[in-house]
XYZ file of C-alpha atoms in Angstrom:
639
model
C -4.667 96.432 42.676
C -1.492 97.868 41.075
C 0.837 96.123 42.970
C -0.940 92.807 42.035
C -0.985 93.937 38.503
C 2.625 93.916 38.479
C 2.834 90.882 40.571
C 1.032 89.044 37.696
C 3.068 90.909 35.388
C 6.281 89.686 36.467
C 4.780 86.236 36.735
C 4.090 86.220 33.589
C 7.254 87.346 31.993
C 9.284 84.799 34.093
C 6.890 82.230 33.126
C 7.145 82.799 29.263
C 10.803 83.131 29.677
C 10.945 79.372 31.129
C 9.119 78.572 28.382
C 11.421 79.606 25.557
C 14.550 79.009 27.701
C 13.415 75.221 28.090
C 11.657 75.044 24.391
C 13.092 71.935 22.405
C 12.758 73.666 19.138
C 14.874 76.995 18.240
C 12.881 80.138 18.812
C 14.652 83.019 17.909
C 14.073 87.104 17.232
C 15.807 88.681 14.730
C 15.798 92.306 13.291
C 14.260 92.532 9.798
C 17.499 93.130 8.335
C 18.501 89.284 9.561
C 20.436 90.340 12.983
C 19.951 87.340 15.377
C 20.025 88.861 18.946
C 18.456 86.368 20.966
C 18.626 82.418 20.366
C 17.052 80.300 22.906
C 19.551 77.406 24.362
C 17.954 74.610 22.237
C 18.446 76.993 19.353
C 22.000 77.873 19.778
C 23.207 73.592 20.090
C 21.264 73.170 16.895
C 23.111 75.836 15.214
C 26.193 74.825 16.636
C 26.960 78.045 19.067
C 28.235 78.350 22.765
C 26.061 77.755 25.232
C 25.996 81.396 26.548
C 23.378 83.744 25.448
C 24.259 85.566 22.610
C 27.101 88.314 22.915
C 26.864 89.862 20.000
C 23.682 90.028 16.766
C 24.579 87.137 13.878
C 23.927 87.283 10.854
C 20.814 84.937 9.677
C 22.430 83.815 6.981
C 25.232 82.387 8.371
C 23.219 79.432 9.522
C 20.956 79.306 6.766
C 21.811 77.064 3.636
C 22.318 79.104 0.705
C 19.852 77.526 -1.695
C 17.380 78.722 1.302
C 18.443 82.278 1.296
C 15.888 83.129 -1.676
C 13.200 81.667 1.127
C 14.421 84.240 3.732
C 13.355 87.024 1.002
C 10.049 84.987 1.034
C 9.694 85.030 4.601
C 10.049 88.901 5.367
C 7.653 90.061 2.614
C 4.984 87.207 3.629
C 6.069 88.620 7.429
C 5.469 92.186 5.759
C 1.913 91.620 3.902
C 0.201 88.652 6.342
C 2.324 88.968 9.631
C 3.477 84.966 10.054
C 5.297 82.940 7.500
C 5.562 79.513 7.706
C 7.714 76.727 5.811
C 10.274 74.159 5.744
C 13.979 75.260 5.377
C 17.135 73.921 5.743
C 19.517 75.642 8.249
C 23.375 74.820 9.083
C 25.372 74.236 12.125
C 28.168 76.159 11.884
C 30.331 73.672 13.615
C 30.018 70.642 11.742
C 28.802 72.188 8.285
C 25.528 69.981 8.555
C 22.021 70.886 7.151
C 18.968 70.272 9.160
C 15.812 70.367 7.814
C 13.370 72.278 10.108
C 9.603 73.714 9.858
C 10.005 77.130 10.879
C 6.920 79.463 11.771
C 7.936 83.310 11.889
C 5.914 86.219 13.354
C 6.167 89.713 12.531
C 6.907 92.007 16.291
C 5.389 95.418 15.509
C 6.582 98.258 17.766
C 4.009 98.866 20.590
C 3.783 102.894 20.476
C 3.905 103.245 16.481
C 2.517 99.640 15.582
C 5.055 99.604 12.428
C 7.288 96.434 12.024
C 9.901 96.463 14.021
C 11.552 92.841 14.397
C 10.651 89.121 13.436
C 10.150 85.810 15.737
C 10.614 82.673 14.567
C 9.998 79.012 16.272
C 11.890 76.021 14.172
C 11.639 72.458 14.733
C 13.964 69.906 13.995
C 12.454 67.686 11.319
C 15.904 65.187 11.123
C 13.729 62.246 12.837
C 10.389 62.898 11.701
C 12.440 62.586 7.746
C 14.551 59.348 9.007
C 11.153 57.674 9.881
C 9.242 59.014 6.653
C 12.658 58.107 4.255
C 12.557 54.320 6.403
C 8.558 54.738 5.651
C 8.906 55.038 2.221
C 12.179 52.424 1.353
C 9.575 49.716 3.349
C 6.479 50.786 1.598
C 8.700 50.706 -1.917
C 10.174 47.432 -0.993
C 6.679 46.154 0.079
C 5.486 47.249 -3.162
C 8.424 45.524 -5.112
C 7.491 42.093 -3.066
C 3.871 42.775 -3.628
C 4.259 42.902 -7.276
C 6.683 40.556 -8.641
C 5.872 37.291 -5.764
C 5.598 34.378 -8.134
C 2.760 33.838 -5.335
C -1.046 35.113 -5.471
C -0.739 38.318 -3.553
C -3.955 40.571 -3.030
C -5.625 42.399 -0.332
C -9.376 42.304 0.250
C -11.614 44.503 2.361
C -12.251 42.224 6.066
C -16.074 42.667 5.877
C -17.095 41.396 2.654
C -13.843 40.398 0.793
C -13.487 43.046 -1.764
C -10.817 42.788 -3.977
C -8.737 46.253 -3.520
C -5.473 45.441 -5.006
C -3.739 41.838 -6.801
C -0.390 41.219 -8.045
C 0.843 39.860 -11.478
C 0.858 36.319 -9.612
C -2.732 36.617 -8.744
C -3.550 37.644 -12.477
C -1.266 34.671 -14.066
C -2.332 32.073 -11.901
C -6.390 33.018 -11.743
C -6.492 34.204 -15.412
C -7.794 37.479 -14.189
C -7.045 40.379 -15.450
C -7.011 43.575 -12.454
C -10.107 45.365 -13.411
C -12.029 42.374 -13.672
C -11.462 41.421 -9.797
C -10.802 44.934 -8.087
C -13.671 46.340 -6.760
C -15.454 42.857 -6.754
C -15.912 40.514 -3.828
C -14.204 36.928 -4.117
C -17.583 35.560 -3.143
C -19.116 37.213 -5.717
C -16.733 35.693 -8.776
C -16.966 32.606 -6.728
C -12.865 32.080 -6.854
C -13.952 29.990 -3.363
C -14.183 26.359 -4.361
C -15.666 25.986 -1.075
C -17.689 29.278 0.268
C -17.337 27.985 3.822
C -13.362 28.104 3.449
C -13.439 32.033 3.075
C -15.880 31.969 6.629
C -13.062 29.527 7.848
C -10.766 31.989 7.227
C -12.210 35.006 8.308
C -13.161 33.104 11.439
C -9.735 32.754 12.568
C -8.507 35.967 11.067
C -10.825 37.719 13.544
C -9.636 35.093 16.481
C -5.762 35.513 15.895
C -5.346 37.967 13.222
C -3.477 35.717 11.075
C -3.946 32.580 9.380
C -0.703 30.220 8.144
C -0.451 27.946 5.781
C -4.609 26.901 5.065
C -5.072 24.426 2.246
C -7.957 25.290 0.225
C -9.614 24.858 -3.365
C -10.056 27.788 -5.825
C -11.577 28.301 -9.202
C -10.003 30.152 -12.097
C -11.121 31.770 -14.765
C -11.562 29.410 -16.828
C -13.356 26.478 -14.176
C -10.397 25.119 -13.323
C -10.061 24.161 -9.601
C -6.427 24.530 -8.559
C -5.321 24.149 -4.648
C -3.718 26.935 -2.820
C -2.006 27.247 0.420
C -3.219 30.654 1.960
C -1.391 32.339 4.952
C -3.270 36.113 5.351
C -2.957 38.882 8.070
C -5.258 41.241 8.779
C -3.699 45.292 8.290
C -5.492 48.704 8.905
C -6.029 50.758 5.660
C -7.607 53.988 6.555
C -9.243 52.850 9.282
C -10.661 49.692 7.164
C -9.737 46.178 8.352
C -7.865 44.566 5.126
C -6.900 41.070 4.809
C -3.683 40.882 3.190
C -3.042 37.168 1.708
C -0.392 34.831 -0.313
C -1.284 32.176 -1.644
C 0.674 29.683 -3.558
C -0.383 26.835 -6.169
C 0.622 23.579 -4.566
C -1.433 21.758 -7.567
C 1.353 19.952 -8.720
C 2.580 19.328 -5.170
C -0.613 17.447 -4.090
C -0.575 15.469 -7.390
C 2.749 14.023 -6.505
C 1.841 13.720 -3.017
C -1.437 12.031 -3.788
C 0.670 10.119 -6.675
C 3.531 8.871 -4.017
C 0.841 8.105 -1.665
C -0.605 5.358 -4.076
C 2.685 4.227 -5.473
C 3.558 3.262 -1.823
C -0.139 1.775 -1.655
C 0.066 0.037 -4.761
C 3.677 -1.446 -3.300
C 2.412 -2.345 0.221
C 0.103 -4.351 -2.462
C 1.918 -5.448 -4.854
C 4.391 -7.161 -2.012
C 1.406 -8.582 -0.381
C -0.141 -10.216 -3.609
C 3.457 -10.959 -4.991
C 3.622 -13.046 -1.294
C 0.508 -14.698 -1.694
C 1.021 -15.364 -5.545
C 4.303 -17.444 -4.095
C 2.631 -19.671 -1.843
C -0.878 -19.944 -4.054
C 1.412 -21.309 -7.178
C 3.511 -23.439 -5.272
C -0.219 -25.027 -3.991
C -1.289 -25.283 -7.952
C 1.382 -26.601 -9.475
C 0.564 -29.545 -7.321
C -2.945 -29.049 -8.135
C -2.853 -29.189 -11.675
C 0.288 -31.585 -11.506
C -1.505 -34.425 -9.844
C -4.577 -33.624 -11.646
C -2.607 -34.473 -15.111
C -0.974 -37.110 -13.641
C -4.483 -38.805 -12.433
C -6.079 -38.049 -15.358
C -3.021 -40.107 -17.684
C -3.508 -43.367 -15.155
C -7.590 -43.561 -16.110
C -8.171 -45.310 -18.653
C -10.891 -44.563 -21.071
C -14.761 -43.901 -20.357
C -13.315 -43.787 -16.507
C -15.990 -41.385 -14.656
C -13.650 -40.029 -12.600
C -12.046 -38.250 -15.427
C -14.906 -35.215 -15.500
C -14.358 -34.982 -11.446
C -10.264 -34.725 -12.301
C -11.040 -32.332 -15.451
C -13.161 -29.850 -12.909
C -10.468 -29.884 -10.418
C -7.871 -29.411 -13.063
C -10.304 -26.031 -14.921
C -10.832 -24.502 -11.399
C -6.752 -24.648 -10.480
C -6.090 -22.957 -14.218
C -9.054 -20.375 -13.508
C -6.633 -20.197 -10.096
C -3.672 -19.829 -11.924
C -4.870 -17.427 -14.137
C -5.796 -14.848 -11.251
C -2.114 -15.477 -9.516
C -0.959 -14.423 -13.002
C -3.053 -11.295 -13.166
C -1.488 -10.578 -9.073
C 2.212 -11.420 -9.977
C 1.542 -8.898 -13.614
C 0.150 -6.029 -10.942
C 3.250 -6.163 -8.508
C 5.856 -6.448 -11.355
C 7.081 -10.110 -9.926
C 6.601 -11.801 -12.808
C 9.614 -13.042 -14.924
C 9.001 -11.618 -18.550
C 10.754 -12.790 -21.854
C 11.762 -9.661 -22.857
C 12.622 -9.691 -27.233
C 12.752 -7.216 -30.051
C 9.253 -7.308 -31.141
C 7.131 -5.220 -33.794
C 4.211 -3.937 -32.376
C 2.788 -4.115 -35.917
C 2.872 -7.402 -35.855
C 1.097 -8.142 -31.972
C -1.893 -6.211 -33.185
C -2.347 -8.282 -36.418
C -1.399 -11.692 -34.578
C -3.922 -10.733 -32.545
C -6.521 -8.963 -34.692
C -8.633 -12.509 -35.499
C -8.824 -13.341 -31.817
C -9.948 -9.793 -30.701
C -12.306 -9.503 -32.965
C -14.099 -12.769 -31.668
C -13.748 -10.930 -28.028
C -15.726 -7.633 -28.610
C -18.822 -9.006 -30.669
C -20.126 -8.417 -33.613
C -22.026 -4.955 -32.773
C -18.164 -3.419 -32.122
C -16.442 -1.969 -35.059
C -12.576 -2.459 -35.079
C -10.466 -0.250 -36.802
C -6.819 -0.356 -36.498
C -4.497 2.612 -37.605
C -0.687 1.312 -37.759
C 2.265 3.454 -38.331
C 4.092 1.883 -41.913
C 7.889 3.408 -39.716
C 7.252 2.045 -36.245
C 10.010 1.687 -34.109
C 10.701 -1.574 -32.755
C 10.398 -2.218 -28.497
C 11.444 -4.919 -26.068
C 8.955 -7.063 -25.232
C 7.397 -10.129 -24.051
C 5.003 -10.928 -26.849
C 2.301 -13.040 -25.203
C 2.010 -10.060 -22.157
C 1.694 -7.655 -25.018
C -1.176 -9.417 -26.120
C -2.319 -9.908 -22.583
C -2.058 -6.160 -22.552
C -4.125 -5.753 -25.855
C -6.526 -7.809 -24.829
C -7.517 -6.685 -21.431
C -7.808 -3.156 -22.931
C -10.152 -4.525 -25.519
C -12.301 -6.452 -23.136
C -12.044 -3.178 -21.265
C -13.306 -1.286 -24.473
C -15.897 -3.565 -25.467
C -17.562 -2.877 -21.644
C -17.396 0.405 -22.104
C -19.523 0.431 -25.346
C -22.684 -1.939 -23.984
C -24.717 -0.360 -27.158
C -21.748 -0.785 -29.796
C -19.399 1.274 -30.769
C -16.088 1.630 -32.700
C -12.704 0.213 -30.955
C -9.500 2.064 -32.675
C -6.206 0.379 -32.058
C -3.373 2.391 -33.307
C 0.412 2.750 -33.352
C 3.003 5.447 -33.551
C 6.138 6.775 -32.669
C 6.694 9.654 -30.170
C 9.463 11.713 -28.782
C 8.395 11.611 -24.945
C 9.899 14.675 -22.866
C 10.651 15.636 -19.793
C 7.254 17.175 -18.595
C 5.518 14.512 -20.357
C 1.970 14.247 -18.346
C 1.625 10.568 -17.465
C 4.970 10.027 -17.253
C 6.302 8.232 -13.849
C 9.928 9.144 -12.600
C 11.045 5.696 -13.660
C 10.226 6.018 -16.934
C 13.488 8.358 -18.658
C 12.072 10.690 -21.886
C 13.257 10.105 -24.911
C 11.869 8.115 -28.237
C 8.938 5.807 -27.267
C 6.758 3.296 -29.853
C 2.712 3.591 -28.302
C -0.011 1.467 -28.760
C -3.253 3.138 -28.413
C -6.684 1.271 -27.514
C -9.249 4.099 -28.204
C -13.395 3.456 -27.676
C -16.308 5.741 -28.048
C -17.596 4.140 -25.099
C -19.141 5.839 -21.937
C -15.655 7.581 -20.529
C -15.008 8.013 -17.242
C -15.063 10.854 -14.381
C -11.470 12.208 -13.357
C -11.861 10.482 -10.008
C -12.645 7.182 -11.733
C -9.398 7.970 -14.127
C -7.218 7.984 -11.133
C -8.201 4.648 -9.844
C -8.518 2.381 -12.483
C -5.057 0.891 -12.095
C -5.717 -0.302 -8.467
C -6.097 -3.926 -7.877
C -9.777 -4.982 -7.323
C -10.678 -1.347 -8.504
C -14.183 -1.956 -10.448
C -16.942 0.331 -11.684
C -18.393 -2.895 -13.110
C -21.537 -4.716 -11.193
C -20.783 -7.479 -8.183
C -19.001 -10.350 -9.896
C -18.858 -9.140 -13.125
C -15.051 -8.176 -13.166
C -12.507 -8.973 -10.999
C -10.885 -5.426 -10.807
C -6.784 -6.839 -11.912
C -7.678 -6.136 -15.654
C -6.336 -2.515 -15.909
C -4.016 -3.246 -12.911
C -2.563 -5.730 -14.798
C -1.861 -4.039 -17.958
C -0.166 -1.271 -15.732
C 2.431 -3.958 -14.450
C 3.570 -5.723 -17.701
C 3.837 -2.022 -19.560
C 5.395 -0.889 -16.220
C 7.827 -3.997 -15.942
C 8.412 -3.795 -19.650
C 10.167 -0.231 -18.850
C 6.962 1.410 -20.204
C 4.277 3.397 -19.054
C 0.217 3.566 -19.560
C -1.461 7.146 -20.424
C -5.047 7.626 -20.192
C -7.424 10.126 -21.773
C -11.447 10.137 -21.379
C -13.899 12.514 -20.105
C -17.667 11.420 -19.366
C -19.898 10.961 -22.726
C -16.606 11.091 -25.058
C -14.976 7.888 -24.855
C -11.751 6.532 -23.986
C -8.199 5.913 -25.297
C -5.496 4.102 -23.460
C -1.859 4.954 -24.609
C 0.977 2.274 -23.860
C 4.628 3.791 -24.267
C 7.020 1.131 -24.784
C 10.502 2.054 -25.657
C 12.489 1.831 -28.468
C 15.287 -0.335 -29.236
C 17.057 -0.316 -32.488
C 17.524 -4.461 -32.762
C 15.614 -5.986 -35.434
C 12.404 -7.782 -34.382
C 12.385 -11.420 -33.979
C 9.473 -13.640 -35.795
C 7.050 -14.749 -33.547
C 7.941 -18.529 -34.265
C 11.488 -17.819 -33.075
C 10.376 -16.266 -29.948
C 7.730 -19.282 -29.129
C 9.543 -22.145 -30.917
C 9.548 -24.874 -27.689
C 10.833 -27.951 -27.956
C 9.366 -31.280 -27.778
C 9.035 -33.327 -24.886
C 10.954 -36.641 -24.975
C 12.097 -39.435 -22.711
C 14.566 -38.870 -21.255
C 17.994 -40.782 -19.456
C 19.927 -37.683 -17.598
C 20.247 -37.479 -14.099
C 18.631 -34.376 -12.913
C 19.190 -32.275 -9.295
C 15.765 -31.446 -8.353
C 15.857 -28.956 -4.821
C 12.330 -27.727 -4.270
C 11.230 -26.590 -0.565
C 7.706 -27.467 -0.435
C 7.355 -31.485 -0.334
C 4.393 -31.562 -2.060
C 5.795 -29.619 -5.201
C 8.902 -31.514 -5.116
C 6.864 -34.989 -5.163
C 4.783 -33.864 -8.383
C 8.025 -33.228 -9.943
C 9.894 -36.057 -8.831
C 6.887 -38.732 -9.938
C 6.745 -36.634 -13.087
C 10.877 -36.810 -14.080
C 10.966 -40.794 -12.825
C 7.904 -41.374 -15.238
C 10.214 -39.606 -18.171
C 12.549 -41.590 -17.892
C 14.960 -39.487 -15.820
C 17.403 -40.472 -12.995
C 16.494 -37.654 -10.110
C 18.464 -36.447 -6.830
C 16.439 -34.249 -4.870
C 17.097 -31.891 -2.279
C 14.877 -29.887 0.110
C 17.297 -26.869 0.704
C 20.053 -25.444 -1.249
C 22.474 -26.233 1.738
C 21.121 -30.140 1.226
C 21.442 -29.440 -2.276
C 25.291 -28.773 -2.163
C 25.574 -31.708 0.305
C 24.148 -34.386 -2.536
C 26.340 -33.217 -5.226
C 29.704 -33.376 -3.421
C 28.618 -36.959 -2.657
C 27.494 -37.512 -6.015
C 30.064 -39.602 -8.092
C 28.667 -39.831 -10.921
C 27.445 -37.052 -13.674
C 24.624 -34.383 -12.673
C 23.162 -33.111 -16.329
C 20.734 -30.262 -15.201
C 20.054 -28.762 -11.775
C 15.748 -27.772 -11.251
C 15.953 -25.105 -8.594
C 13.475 -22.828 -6.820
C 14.368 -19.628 -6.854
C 13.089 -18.555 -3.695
C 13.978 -20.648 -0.694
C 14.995 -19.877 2.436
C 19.042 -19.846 3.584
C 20.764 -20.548 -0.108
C 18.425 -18.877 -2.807
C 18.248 -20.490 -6.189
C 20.368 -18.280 -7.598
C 23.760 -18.618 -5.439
C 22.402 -22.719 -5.580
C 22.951 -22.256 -8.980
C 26.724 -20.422 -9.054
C 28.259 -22.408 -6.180
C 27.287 -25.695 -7.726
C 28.366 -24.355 -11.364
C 31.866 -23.786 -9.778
C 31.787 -27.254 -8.469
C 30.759 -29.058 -11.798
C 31.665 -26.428 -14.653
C 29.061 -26.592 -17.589
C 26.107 -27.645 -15.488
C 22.796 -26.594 -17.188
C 19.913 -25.215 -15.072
C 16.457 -24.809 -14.961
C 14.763 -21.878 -12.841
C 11.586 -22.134 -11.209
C 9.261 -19.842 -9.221
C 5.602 -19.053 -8.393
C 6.935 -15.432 -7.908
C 10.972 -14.289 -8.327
C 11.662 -11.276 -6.768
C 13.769 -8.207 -8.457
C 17.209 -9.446 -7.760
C 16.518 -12.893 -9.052
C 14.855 -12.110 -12.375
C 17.867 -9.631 -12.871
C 20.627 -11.954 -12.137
C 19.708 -15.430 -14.024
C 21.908 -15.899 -16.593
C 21.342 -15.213 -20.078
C 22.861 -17.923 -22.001
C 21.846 -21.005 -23.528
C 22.409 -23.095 -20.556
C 19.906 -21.407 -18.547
C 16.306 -21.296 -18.612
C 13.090 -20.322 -16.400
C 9.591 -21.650 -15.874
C 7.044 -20.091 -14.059
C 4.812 -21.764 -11.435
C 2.655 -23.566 -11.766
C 3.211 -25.491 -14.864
C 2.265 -28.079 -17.149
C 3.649 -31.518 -17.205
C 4.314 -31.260 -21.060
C 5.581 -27.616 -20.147
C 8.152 -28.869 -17.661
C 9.385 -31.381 -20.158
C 9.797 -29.011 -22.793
C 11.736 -26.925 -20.886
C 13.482 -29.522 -19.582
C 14.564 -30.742 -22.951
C 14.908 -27.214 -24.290
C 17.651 -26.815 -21.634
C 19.558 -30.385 -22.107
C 19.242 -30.200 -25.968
C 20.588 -26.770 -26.309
C-alpha cells in the first residue's frame, strides 16, 4: 500500500508540474520579501527573461511598474490577514520596457511543520487582448452612440414583442414632435405613430423571417396629426437577452410630393400634347364650319328658313370652338397677346359682367391694392381666368355666400409652397378669388387642375374650367395657389409677375381695325383643302386678288413665278415639310418688306416664340370669323 502511495505521489507531482510548466498565464512563487525563485516558461517570455529556469531569485519589483509597487504592499498584507489577494496590475518586460496589464491571483504558502507564512504564489494572466477588444468595444459603442444621436434620421429602438419604445434620438424627437419621456417606455401601437397598424405586423413579420427589413415605405402620425411618410430599414439586435428592433427611418414627405408632383406634370403633358393634337385638327374642321356657315347665311336672303338650320350649325361649331379653346388654354398651345396690363383694371372691366354670372344671392366684394404692380398679360385670358374662378365660386356656394376678389403685391421666395420649378421667386402681383363656399378635401385640392377633373354632377361641368385657368396663368409665366379645407371655403391665388412698363388702356390693346374691300394680291398656303377654300371664297368675295398654295415648298414655287407684286402672305403655321415660320423668312428674303399673317388651330412652342414682333406681322387663331379674318387682314396691310 506504501509503495502505491508513493506511486500516486509521484504521479501527482509530475502531473501538477506539467501543469504549471505548460500554463499560458505566469505562475510564479516568490519569498515574502519579493525574491522570485521559480517562474514558469509562459511567465518568464512575458517578463522578457531566458528561457531557462531561473538561475538565480529576482527581485519582484523589477518587473513590476512602479505606480504598482504600492499594490505589492497591498498584496502581502491581504496575503498576511485573508491568505489570497487578487487584482489587476501592470507588470514590465524587462526587455522591451512594455507594461502589460494582467489579473493576478496570489496565495499565501505556509510552512507545513510550523504552519507560519513562509512564501507567496501567484497566477497572472495576460489581459493585453481581453483590453484591445473592450477599448475596440467601447470606441464602436461611443461611435454608435455618436451616430445614434445626431442622424438627421428617426433613430430608436423598440422592444421585438410589443414595440416598446426603449431609446430615440434627437431626429426621432424633431421629426415626431415628441419629446423622450413621452415615447420611452410606451409602445408605438399604443401612441398610434402607425398610420397603418398592419404596417408595424408587416414589419415585424419579416423582421422575424430575415431579421432585417430595408427600405419599407410607410405612413406615420406625429404629434400633432400630421401624417408624414417614412422609409424604415430596422434590424433586429439582442439587448440582455431581449430581442430589440433597432430602426431608421427617414422623412421622404417632400420626396413623394415631388414624385407624385412630376408624375402628374408628365400626365398632364402626355395630355396636354394629346388635346393640343386634337385641338389642331378639330379647329382646322371649324373654321370651315363656321366659315361656310357665315358665308351661307350672307347668300339667304331675308325670311329664308334655312337661316335658323345655318344659325344652329353655326352656335353648335362656336360651343365647339369654345371647348378647343378651353384644350389649347390647358396644354399651354395657345398663342397669347401678352401686354402691360393693370390687374386693377381686369377686375373692374369685369366687375358688371361677373356680377350678372354669380346671381343675386352671392355677395361680391372686391379688395384692390391702391400700389399694385403692373404684369404681362393677355387681357381677355385674364378675364377668362376671373371668370372661370367665379363660376367656380358661385358652385361652390349653392346657398349664397360672399365671393372676395382681391389684389396685392408679394415678394415670392424660394420655398414658396405652390410654387412650380418654372416659375423663378422674386416680386409677383396676385389676384385672389376667395368664397365661403363648401371647400374641398386635400385629395380633391390636388386634382382640380386635371382636364375633365369634376366633383360636379354628370353633365353639369365639363371638368377644363380650373384646368384652364392653370394654363393661361401657367403660359402667362405665372402660377395658381390654392387654399381650402372642408366647411371653410376657398381662395384661389394667381401669381403673375411683375414688369415695370406702364399698363396699356384696354382700347389700345383691343383697338381692331375695320374690315374693308380690298384690291391686294394675297399668298394664301393652307394644307387642308377645305380650310383653304373657305378662305379663298372669302378673300375673292373682298375684293382681293389670291395665289394659293397647299405646301410651303408649293408656296415658294408660286412666288418665284409670280411677276407681279405679292402684298401679304396668309400662312399656317403648322404644316408638314416647310413650317409657316421658315415659309415666312425664306419668302421675306425673296421679296423684302412682305407683310404676313399667321394662322393656327394650335402653334406649338417654337412657333409662338419665333413670330416676329413688329408691325408687319400678325396672328389669328383658328377658327375664325369672316369679319375677324378681314380685320386682321387689314390690320396687317394698313399698318
Amino acid at each position: 500500500m506504501d509503495k502505491l502511495t508513493d506511486r500516486i505521489g509521484n504521479l501527482e507531482g509530475r502531473l501538477f508540474e506539467s501543469l504549471v510548466e505548460n500554463s499560458a498565464d505566469l505562475i510564479g512563487i516568490a519569498t515574502l520579501d519579493g525574491d522570485v525563485f521559480y517562474m514558469n516558461p509562459a511567465g518568464r517570455a512575458l517578463v522578457g527573461l531566458d528561457d531557462a529556469p531561473l538561475a538565480h531569485r529576482i527581485d519582484i519589483r523589477e518587473f513590476t511598474h512602479e505606480k504598482h509597487f504600492g499594490k505589492l504592499r497591498d498584496l502581502l498584507s491581504s496575503l498576511l490577514e485573508t491568505g489570497s489577494w487578487t487584482g489587476e496590475m501592470r507588470i514590465r518586460n524587462v526587455r522591451t520596457g512594455a507594461l502589460i496589464p494582467v489579473e493576478t491571483r496570489a496565495f499565501l504558502i505556509r510552512d507545513p511543520e510550523t504552519g507560519t507564512p513562509a512564501a507567496m504564489a501567484s497566477v497572472s494572466r495576460d489581459l493585453s487582448d481581453r483590453i484591445r477588444v473592450e477599448d475596440a468595444l467601447r470606441v464602436s459603442e461611443d461611435k454608435f452612440s455618436k451616430a445614434f444621436h445626431i442622424s438627421p434620421d428617426a433613430v430608436n429602438i423598440n422592444r421585438l414583442r410589443d414595440g416598446m419604445f426603449i431609446e430615440v434620438n434627437e431626429g426621432f424627437c424633431r421629426t415626431t414632435g415628441y419629446a423622450p419621456g413621452e415615447v420611452i417606455g410606451k409602445t408605438s401601437l399604443e401612441m398610434s405613430l402607425w398610420d397603418r397598424p398592419e404596417d408595424r405586423a408587416e414589419v415585424v413579420r419579416r423582421l422575424e423571417a430575415d431579421g432585417e427589413v430595408r427600405n419599407f415605405e410607410a405612413k406615420f402620425r406625429m404629434k400633432g396629426g400630421a401624417v408624414v411618410t417614412g422609409l424604415m430599414s430596422a434590424k433586429v439586435l439582442d439587448i440582455a437577452g431581449e430581442p430589440c428592433i433597432l430602426s431608421i427611418t427617414r422623412d421622404i414627405t417632400e420626396r413623394v410630393r415631388l414624385e407624385e408632383e412630376l408624375r402628374q406634370a408628365q400626365k398632364m403633358e402626355a395630355v396636354g400634347r394629346l388635346a393640343g393634337g386634337i385641338a389642331h385638327d378639330f379647329n382646322n374642321l371649324l373654321t370651315a364650319i363656321l366659315g361656310f356657315s357665315e358665308l351661307l347665311e350672307s347668300r339667304l336672303p331675308p325670311g329664308d328658313p334655312s337661316a335658323h338650320d345655318i344659325g344652329e350649325i353655326r352656335k353648335a361649331g362656336e360651343s365647339a370652338a369654345a371647348l378647343t379653346r378651353q384644350l389649347l388654354a390647358f396644354s399651354r398651345k395657345q398663342v397669347l397677346d401678352l401686354r402691360p396690363a393693370a390687374l386693377n383694371d381686369l377686375v373692374t372691366d369685369t366687375e358688371k359682367m361677373l356680377r350678372r354670372v354669380i346671381g343675386e344671392d352671392i355677395t361680391l366684394s372686391t379688395r384692390l391694392a391702391d400700389d399694385l404692380w403692373n404684369v404681362r398679360a393677355d387681357r381677355n385670358q385674364v378675364e377668362q381666368v376671373l371668370m372661370n374662378l367665379a363660376v367656380n365660386a358661385r358652385d361652390a356656394m349653392p346657398g349664397g355666400g360672399t365671393l372676395t376678389i382681391g389684389t396685392r403685391n408679394v415678394m415670392v421666395g424660394e420655398s414658396a409652397p405652390g410654387r412650380p420649378a418654372e416659375c423663378p421667386p422674386g416680386p409677383y402681383a396676385v389676384l385672389s378669388v376667395g368664397d365661403t363656399g363648401q371647400g374641398m378635401d386635400e385629395e380633391t385640392s390636388r386634382r382640380i387642375f386635371e382636364p375633365f377633373f369634376t366633383t360636379k354632377e354628370k353633365g353639369k361641368g365639363t371638368g377644363l374650367g380650373l384646368s384652364t385657368v392653370d394654363g393661361i396663368v401657367r403660359q402667362s409665366g405665372g402660377f395658381v395657389e390654392v387654399a381650402t379645407r372642408p366647411g371653410q371655403g376657398t381662395t384661389f391665388r394667381v401669381y403673375l409677375p411683375r414688369v415695370d412698363e406702364p399698363s396699356e388702356p384696354a382700347s389700345a390693346a383691343t383697338a381692331a381695325a375695320k374690315p374693308g374691300k380690298g384690291g391686294e394680291t394675297v399668298l394664301l398656303v393652307e394644307d387642308s383643302g377645305t380650310v383653304r377654300s373657305y378662305i379663298l371664297d372669302m378673300l375673292r368675295m373682298d375684293g382681293y386678288a389670291v395665289l394659293e398654295a397647299s405646301s410651303g415648298e408649293e408656296a415658294l414655287r408660286v412666288a418665284e413665278e409670280r411677276r407681279g407684286p405679292v402684298d401679304l402672305l396668309v400662312t399656317d403655321m403648322v404644316m408638314p415639310g416647310i413650317d409657316g415660320i421658315e415659309l415666312a423668312g425664306r419668302l421675306r428674303a425673296l421679296r423684302p418688306g412682305l407683310k404676313v399673317l399667321f394662322i393656327s388651330g394650335c402653334a406649338d412652342d417654337f412657333a409662338r416664340n419665333h413670330i416676329p414682333q413688329d408691325s408687319t406681322t400678325r396672328f389669328l387663331g383658328k377658327p375664325f370669323k369672316t369679319g375677324d379674318l378681314l380685320r386682321k387682314i387689314r390690320e396687317v396691310l394698313d399698318g
